[in-house]
Amino acid sequence: MSHQSVVHLSLDVPVHGVCVLGTNLVVDISGCAPKNCESFTITCSPRVLVVMNSKVTSGKDKAIVWHSLSEPVRALVRMVLPSSDVDEDKMLVSYYRANQEVPLATAVLYLTGIEVSLQTDVYRDGQHEMPVNKQTKEKWVWGPSGWGAILLVNCSPAEVSQDTRMVVSEDIKDLSQMTLNVQGPTCVLKNYQLILHTSAEEAEKARVYWPHGDSSGAFQIVLGPGHNSYTFTPLVNLGKETFYVEAIEFPSANFSGLISFSISLIEDPPVPSIPETPVYKDTVVFRVAPCIFTPSTQMPLEVYLYRDVKVQGFVDAVMSLSEKTDSQVASVYEDSNRLGRWLQDEMAFCYTETPHKMTSFVLDTPRATKLDEFPMKYALSPGVGYVVQDTKDHTVASLDTIGNLMVSPPVKAQGKEYPLGRVLFGSSFYPSAEGRAMSKSLRDFLYAQQVQAPVELFSDWLMTGHVDEFMCFVPVEDKSEEAKGFRLLLASPCACYKLLREKQEEGYGDMTLFEGVSTDLLHSNGREAKTINQFLADKSLRNQNDYVEKCIHLNRAILKEKLGLQEEDIIDIPQLFCLEQLTNVPSDQQPRRLFARPYFPDVLQMIVMGKDLGIPKPFGPQIKGTCCLEENICHLLEPLGLKCTFVDDFDCYLTAVGDSCACTNIRRVPFAFKWWKMLP
């Protein structure tokens, strides 16, 4: 018995055919019709459908319909369920002469239905269904009415035995499922091969696990790097077999994120000299879930805190803030191989999600590329994964790191909604001999995720080059219909000079900045305790801050356009900068130009924990026992329902440890919005 794409009926002997669910047999009706016959009727088993001239005949139909033989006739025959036995189903074609009710002859087609299909959560509702249209599984469509299965990147992959390609891990059952359904009489199936396959390129991006079938809890890797096909031999009635699928990497410039898997039914040749024949192929398409960053406006879940005796006061302050938001605190200890600041400069907490599972993980862009292990991995809470994204520029002042980005809250700009916000990253804006920029590979990685359309800002004017030194988002309670639910805070030298002039006019020109900080500590880092009068008289410092103001103003315009912001959505925070040479760079590698660095601890690098803000203490002039900078910041933020706590992080600000922002990293609540419902 062999499968035929075209079946020719016979009046002499019954014809036998195999029909794979999802395919049609083309049956030649008129080819064997007796002479002088003018019409025919069709009857069939309940599992058989016959389509002619767009009309469907079912075995459940009781009415007899006569069809004309005036022109050559072909019918499409399909089966809706597999057969239990060989020749269990049939189709009868009876031929009639004019005005005769008794057929002159009847042709018989015995049918054996077999099912070979791949099923996934194509409608993203947790159900593995066979769509009405088989081609639905072969496409992936964005949007609230879209469809297509989703794969997770396994951020905590299990160890694989290279000899047996076996894995023992209960976590595999949390992966996306793909069901293979093979049903039909074994005596028919044994004449075929069944091959599960993907392209060689896509096999490098994913693994498919098959449970071993015993009590060992082991899984066999049937597809994966170096293995893009698997043949089931011998082919029997497998019933439903569940496979577990994981992605190995996130979308990138060279990887769209789409991976297809196919099951092919191949008919064995009757003799060795005849090639095998492909009979049927069923395909499903997955999209790899993107890497999603969370903005500072999302509520905190866990605070990862760098602990060092030099910053114990800072540690205590962060612990207190965590208690206010019921956030857990995890300790991370120094990594001597890291170059300077690293806890936030080189890594970010992200998440990835399918309809059945959400996974948080650390995305690390380490500057020390030769390390085998990273201490951060051992500080992570259970269930939090760890992914390394390689970069090219590993210097201390590099922009080629995950620390050189932040995420906006959800926004609507230029008529388009961004329900997961937009990624903001810094660059030099134009090529130059001394310019710094994020590498193409990391930029392409950000764009390839598709769900948080990146925006490029100008940050090469800063010593670190990171956008978080001049901007920050904070959550607020807005009651208006057009409320955005957040404010953008921007560093403003102009606002700082305005405040200092006001205090000078009020008669406080002799009050000093950095009061209470030791002279030795200030001098060792190029700072001194100046009065307000001295600050306002320092034309060089004013010129430097005029330059900084222009750089921030450029970014302000970009942010207003790309995030759909109005002036009332932006708050100017007083902050001064100064221009210096790069730190931790040998003199023979120093660029000719200078870079901006916060003159006093950068208040924009605050720790946002809901409505509680941990703001670096600026050590501004004390007016009637109160820091005028702190008072001004509270005046700007507290009416919005925010609570300001000023944290003394001066020791980490002017030392190799980094600032408070670099000493902490926060895992936040993921967005409620599901990324697959958006239209990129």
CSV table of C-alpha atoms in Angstrom, one decimal, residues 268-519:
chain,number,residue,atom,x,y,z
A,268,ASP,CA,10.5,4.0,1.9
A,269,PRO,CA,11.2,2.9,-1.7
A,270,PRO,CA,9.8,-0.5,-2.8
A,271,VAL,CA,13.3,-1.4,-4.1
A,272,PRO,CA,16.8,0.0,-3.2
A,273,SER,CA,17.2,1.5,-6.7
A,274,ILE,CA,14.3,3.8,-6.2
A,275,PRO,CA,14.8,7.0,-4.1
A,276,GLU,CA,12.7,7.6,-1.1
A,277,THR,CA,9.7,9.9,-1.5
A,278,PRO,CA,8.7,12.8,0.7
A,279,VAL,CA,5.0,12.5,1.5
A,280,TYR,CA,4.2,15.1,4.0
A,281,LYS,CA,5.7,17.9,6.2
A,282,ASP,CA,4.2,19.8,9.1
A,283,THR,CA,6.0,22.9,10.4
A,284,VAL,CA,5.7,25.1,13.5
A,285,VAL,CA,7.4,28.4,14.1
A,286,PHE,CA,8.5,29.8,17.4
A,287,ARG,CA,9.7,33.3,18.3
A,288,VAL,CA,12.4,33.6,21.0
A,289,ALA,CA,11.1,35.8,23.8
A,290,PRO,CA,13.1,39.0,23.9
A,291,CYS,CA,15.3,40.4,26.7
A,292,ILE,CA,13.2,43.1,28.4
A,293,PHE,CA,14.7,45.8,30.6
A,294,THR,CA,12.7,47.4,33.5
A,295,PRO,CA,12.7,51.1,34.3
A,296,SER,CA,13.3,52.7,37.7
A,297,THR,CA,9.6,53.4,37.9
A,298,GLN,CA,8.8,49.7,38.5
A,299,MET,CA,8.6,48.6,42.1
A,300,PRO,CA,11.7,46.9,43.5
A,301,LEU,CA,11.8,43.2,44.4
A,302,GLU,CA,15.4,42.7,45.4
A,303,VAL,CA,18.3,45.0,46.1
A,304,TYR,CA,21.7,43.6,45.3
A,305,LEU,CA,24.2,45.5,47.4
A,306,TYR,CA,28.0,45.7,47.2
A,307,ARG,CA,29.4,45.4,50.7
A,308,ASP,CA,32.6,46.9,51.8
A,309,VAL,CA,33.8,48.3,55.1
A,310,LYS,CA,34.6,51.6,53.4
A,311,VAL,CA,31.0,52.2,52.6
A,312,GLN,CA,29.2,50.8,55.7
A,313,GLY,CA,27.3,54.0,56.2
A,314,PHE,CA,25.9,53.8,52.7
A,315,VAL,CA,25.1,50.1,53.2
A,316,ASP,CA,23.1,50.9,56.3
A,317,ALA,CA,21.1,53.6,54.5
A,318,VAL,CA,20.2,51.3,51.6
A,319,MET,CA,19.1,48.6,54.1
A,320,SER,CA,16.8,51.1,55.7
A,321,LEU,CA,15.3,52.1,52.3
A,322,SER,CA,14.8,48.4,51.5
A,323,GLU,CA,12.8,47.9,54.6
A,324,LYS,CA,10.4,50.7,53.7
A,325,THR,CA,9.5,48.9,50.4
A,326,ASP,CA,9.6,45.3,51.8
A,327,SER,CA,12.4,44.6,49.3
A,328,GLN,CA,14.9,41.8,50.0
A,329,VAL,CA,18.6,42.6,50.2
A,330,ALA,CA,21.3,40.3,48.7
A,331,SER,CA,24.9,40.9,49.5
A,332,VAL,CA,27.6,40.9,46.7
A,333,TYR,CA,31.2,41.1,47.7
A,334,GLU,CA,34.1,42.6,45.8
A,335,ASP,CA,35.3,41.0,42.6
A,336,SER,CA,39.0,41.8,42.4
A,337,ASN,CA,39.1,41.1,38.7
A,338,ARG,CA,36.6,43.7,37.8
A,339,LEU,CA,38.0,47.1,36.7
A,340,GLY,CA,36.6,49.7,39.0
A,341,ARG,CA,32.8,50.1,39.3
A,342,TRP,CA,30.9,47.1,38.1
A,343,LEU,CA,27.7,46.1,39.9
A,344,GLN,CA,25.5,48.3,37.8
A,345,ASP,CA,27.9,49.7,35.2
A,346,GLU,CA,28.4,46.2,33.7
A,347,MET,CA,25.1,44.4,34.4
A,348,ALA,CA,21.4,44.9,34.4
A,349,PHE,CA,18.4,42.9,35.7
A,350,CYS,CA,16.1,41.9,32.9
A,351,TYR,CA,13.3,39.4,32.3
A,352,THR,CA,12.0,37.2,29.5
A,353,GLU,CA,8.5,35.8,29.3
A,354,THR,CA,6.2,33.3,27.6
A,355,PRO,CA,2.5,32.8,28.3
A,356,HIS,CA,3.3,30.1,30.8
A,357,LYS,CA,6.5,31.3,32.5
A,358,MET,CA,8.5,34.4,33.4
A,359,THR,CA,12.2,34.3,34.2
A,360,SER,CA,14.3,37.1,35.7
A,361,PHE,CA,18.0,37.1,34.9
A,362,VAL,CA,21.2,39.2,35.0
A,363,LEU,CA,22.5,40.4,31.7
A,364,ASP,CA,26.2,40.9,32.2
A,365,THR,CA,28.7,42.7,30.0
A,366,PRO,CA,31.9,42.1,31.9
A,367,ARG,CA,35.0,44.0,31.1
A,368,ALA,CA,37.1,41.2,32.4
A,369,THR,CA,36.5,38.8,29.6
A,370,LYS,CA,38.8,36.0,30.7
A,371,LEU,CA,37.1,35.2,34.0
A,372,ASP,CA,35.6,31.7,34.3
A,373,GLU,CA,33.3,32.5,37.1
A,374,PHE,CA,31.7,35.7,38.3
A,375,PRO,CA,30.9,36.3,42.0
A,376,MET,CA,27.5,37.8,41.1
A,377,LYS,CA,26.3,34.4,40.0
A,378,TYR,CA,26.5,33.0,43.5
A,379,ALA,CA,24.7,35.9,45.1
A,380,LEU,CA,21.6,35.5,42.9
A,381,SER,CA,18.3,34.3,44.4
A,382,PRO,CA,17.0,30.9,43.3
A,383,GLY,CA,15.3,31.1,39.9
A,384,VAL,CA,17.2,34.2,38.8
A,385,GLY,CA,19.3,33.4,35.7
A,386,TYR,CA,22.6,34.7,34.4
A,387,VAL,CA,23.5,35.6,30.8
A,388,VAL,CA,26.7,37.0,29.5
A,389,GLN,CA,26.6,39.3,26.5
A,390,ASP,CA,30.0,39.8,25.0
A,391,THR,CA,31.3,43.3,24.1
A,392,LYS,CA,34.4,44.6,22.3
A,393,ASP,CA,35.6,47.6,24.3
A,394,HIS,CA,36.6,46.6,27.8
A,395,THR,CA,38.3,49.8,28.9
A,396,VAL,CA,37.1,51.5,32.1
A,397,ALA,CA,35.6,54.5,30.3
A,398,SER,CA,33.9,52.4,27.7
A,399,LEU,CA,30.4,53.1,26.5
A,400,ASP,CA,30.2,49.5,25.3
A,401,THR,CA,28.5,48.1,28.4
A,402,ILE,CA,25.0,47.5,29.6
A,403,GLY,CA,25.5,50.2,32.3
A,404,ASN,CA,25.3,52.7,29.4
A,405,LEU,CA,21.6,52.5,29.1
A,406,MET,CA,18.3,53.0,30.9
A,407,VAL,CA,14.7,52.4,30.1
A,408,SER,CA,11.9,54.9,30.0
A,409,PRO,CA,8.5,54.1,31.5
A,410,PRO,CA,5.7,53.3,29.0
A,411,VAL,CA,5.2,56.3,26.6
A,412,LYS,CA,3.3,57.4,23.5
A,413,ALA,CA,5.3,59.4,21.0
A,414,GLN,CA,4.6,60.5,17.4
A,415,GLY,CA,1.4,58.6,17.4
A,416,LYS,CA,2.9,55.3,18.4
A,417,GLU,CA,2.6,53.5,21.8
A,418,TYR,CA,5.5,51.9,23.6
A,419,PRO,CA,3.9,49.9,26.4
A,420,LEU,CA,7.2,48.5,27.5
A,421,GLY,CA,9.0,51.9,27.3
A,422,ARG,CA,12.1,52.6,25.2
A,423,VAL,CA,15.7,51.8,25.8
A,424,LEU,CA,17.9,54.8,26.0
A,425,PHE,CA,21.7,54.5,25.4
A,426,GLY,CA,24.5,56.9,25.1
A,427,SER,CA,27.0,57.4,22.2
A,428,SER,CA,29.3,60.0,20.6
A,429,PHE,CA,26.7,60.9,17.9
A,430,TYR,CA,29.4,61.3,15.3
A,431,PRO,CA,32.7,59.5,14.5
A,432,SER,CA,35.9,61.1,15.7
A,433,ALA,CA,39.4,60.0,16.6
A,434,GLU,CA,38.7,60.3,20.3
A,435,GLY,CA,35.0,59.5,20.3
A,436,ARG,CA,33.5,56.6,22.2
A,437,ALA,CA,30.5,54.6,21.2
A,438,MET,CA,28.6,51.5,22.0
A,439,SER,CA,29.8,48.7,19.8
A,440,LYS,CA,27.6,47.6,16.8
A,441,SER,CA,27.1,44.2,18.3
A,442,LEU,CA,25.6,45.5,21.5
A,443,ARG,CA,23.6,48.2,19.7
A,444,ASP,CA,22.3,45.5,17.3
A,445,PHE,CA,21.3,43.3,20.3
A,446,LEU,CA,19.2,46.1,21.7
A,447,TYR,CA,17.4,46.8,18.4
A,448,ALA,CA,16.9,43.1,17.7
A,449,GLN,CA,14.7,42.7,20.8
A,450,GLN,CA,12.1,44.9,19.0
A,451,VAL,CA,9.8,45.6,22.0
A,452,GLN,CA,11.6,48.6,23.5
A,453,ALA,CA,12.6,50.6,20.4
A,454,PRO,CA,16.0,52.2,21.3
A,455,VAL,CA,16.8,55.9,21.4
A,456,GLU,CA,20.3,57.1,21.0
A,457,LEU,CA,21.4,60.0,23.3
A,458,PHE,CA,24.6,62.0,23.4
A,459,SER,CA,26.7,61.0,26.4
A,460,ASP,CA,30.3,61.0,25.2
A,461,TRP,CA,30.8,64.3,27.0
A,462,LEU,CA,30.7,62.5,30.3
A,463,MET,CA,33.7,60.8,31.9
A,464,THR,CA,31.8,57.5,32.3
A,465,GLY,CA,29.8,58.2,29.2
A,466,HIS,CA,26.7,56.7,30.9
A,467,VAL,CA,23.3,58.3,30.5
A,468,ASP,CA,22.3,57.8,34.2
A,469,GLU,CA,24.7,60.6,35.2
A,470,PHE,CA,22.4,63.3,33.9
A,471,MET,CA,18.9,61.8,33.9
A,472,CYS,CA,16.5,59.7,36.0
A,473,PHE,CA,12.9,58.6,35.9
A,474,VAL,CA,10.7,58.7,39.1
A,475,PRO,CA,7.1,57.5,39.6
A,476,VAL,CA,4.5,60.0,40.6
A,477,GLU,CA,0.8,60.0,41.2
A,478,ASP,CA,-0.9,61.9,38.4
A,479,LYS,CA,-4.7,62.3,38.4
A,480,SER,CA,-5.3,64.0,35.1
A,481,GLU,CA,-6.4,62.0,32.0
A,482,GLU,CA,-3.2,62.8,30.1
A,483,ALA,CA,-1.1,61.8,33.1
A,484,LYS,CA,2.0,59.8,32.4
A,485,GLY,CA,2.6,58.6,35.9
A,486,PHE,CA,6.3,59.6,36.0
A,487,ARG,CA,8.6,62.6,35.8
A,488,LEU,CA,11.9,62.8,34.0
A,489,LEU,CA,14.6,64.4,36.1
A,490,LEU,CA,17.4,66.1,34.3
A,491,ALA,CA,20.7,67.5,35.7
A,492,SER,CA,20.8,71.2,35.4
A,493,PRO,CA,23.9,73.4,36.1
A,494,CYS,CA,21.7,76.4,35.2
A,495,ALA,CA,19.3,75.5,38.0
A,496,CYS,CA,22.2,75.1,40.4
A,497,TYR,CA,23.7,78.5,39.6
A,498,LYS,CA,20.3,80.1,39.9
A,499,LEU,CA,20.0,78.6,43.4
A,500,LEU,CA,23.5,79.8,44.4
A,501,ARG,CA,22.8,83.3,43.2
A,502,GLU,CA,19.6,83.4,45.2
A,503,LYS,CA,21.4,82.4,48.3
A,504,GLN,CA,24.1,85.0,47.6
A,505,GLU,CA,21.5,87.7,47.2
A,506,GLU,CA,20.0,86.6,50.5
A,507,GLY,CA,23.3,87.2,52.2
A,508,TYR,CA,24.8,83.7,52.4
A,509,GLY,CA,27.6,84.1,50.0
A,510,ASP,CA,30.2,83.0,52.6
A,511,MET,CA,28.6,79.6,53.1
A,512,THR,CA,30.7,76.8,51.8
A,513,LEU,CA,30.3,73.6,49.7
A,514,PHE,CA,31.6,70.4,51.2
A,515,GLU,CA,31.4,71.6,54.7
A,516,GLY,CA,32.3,68.7,57.1
A,517,VAL,CA,34.3,66.8,54.5
A,518,SER,CA,38.0,66.5,55.4
A,519,THR,CA,40.4,68.8,53.5
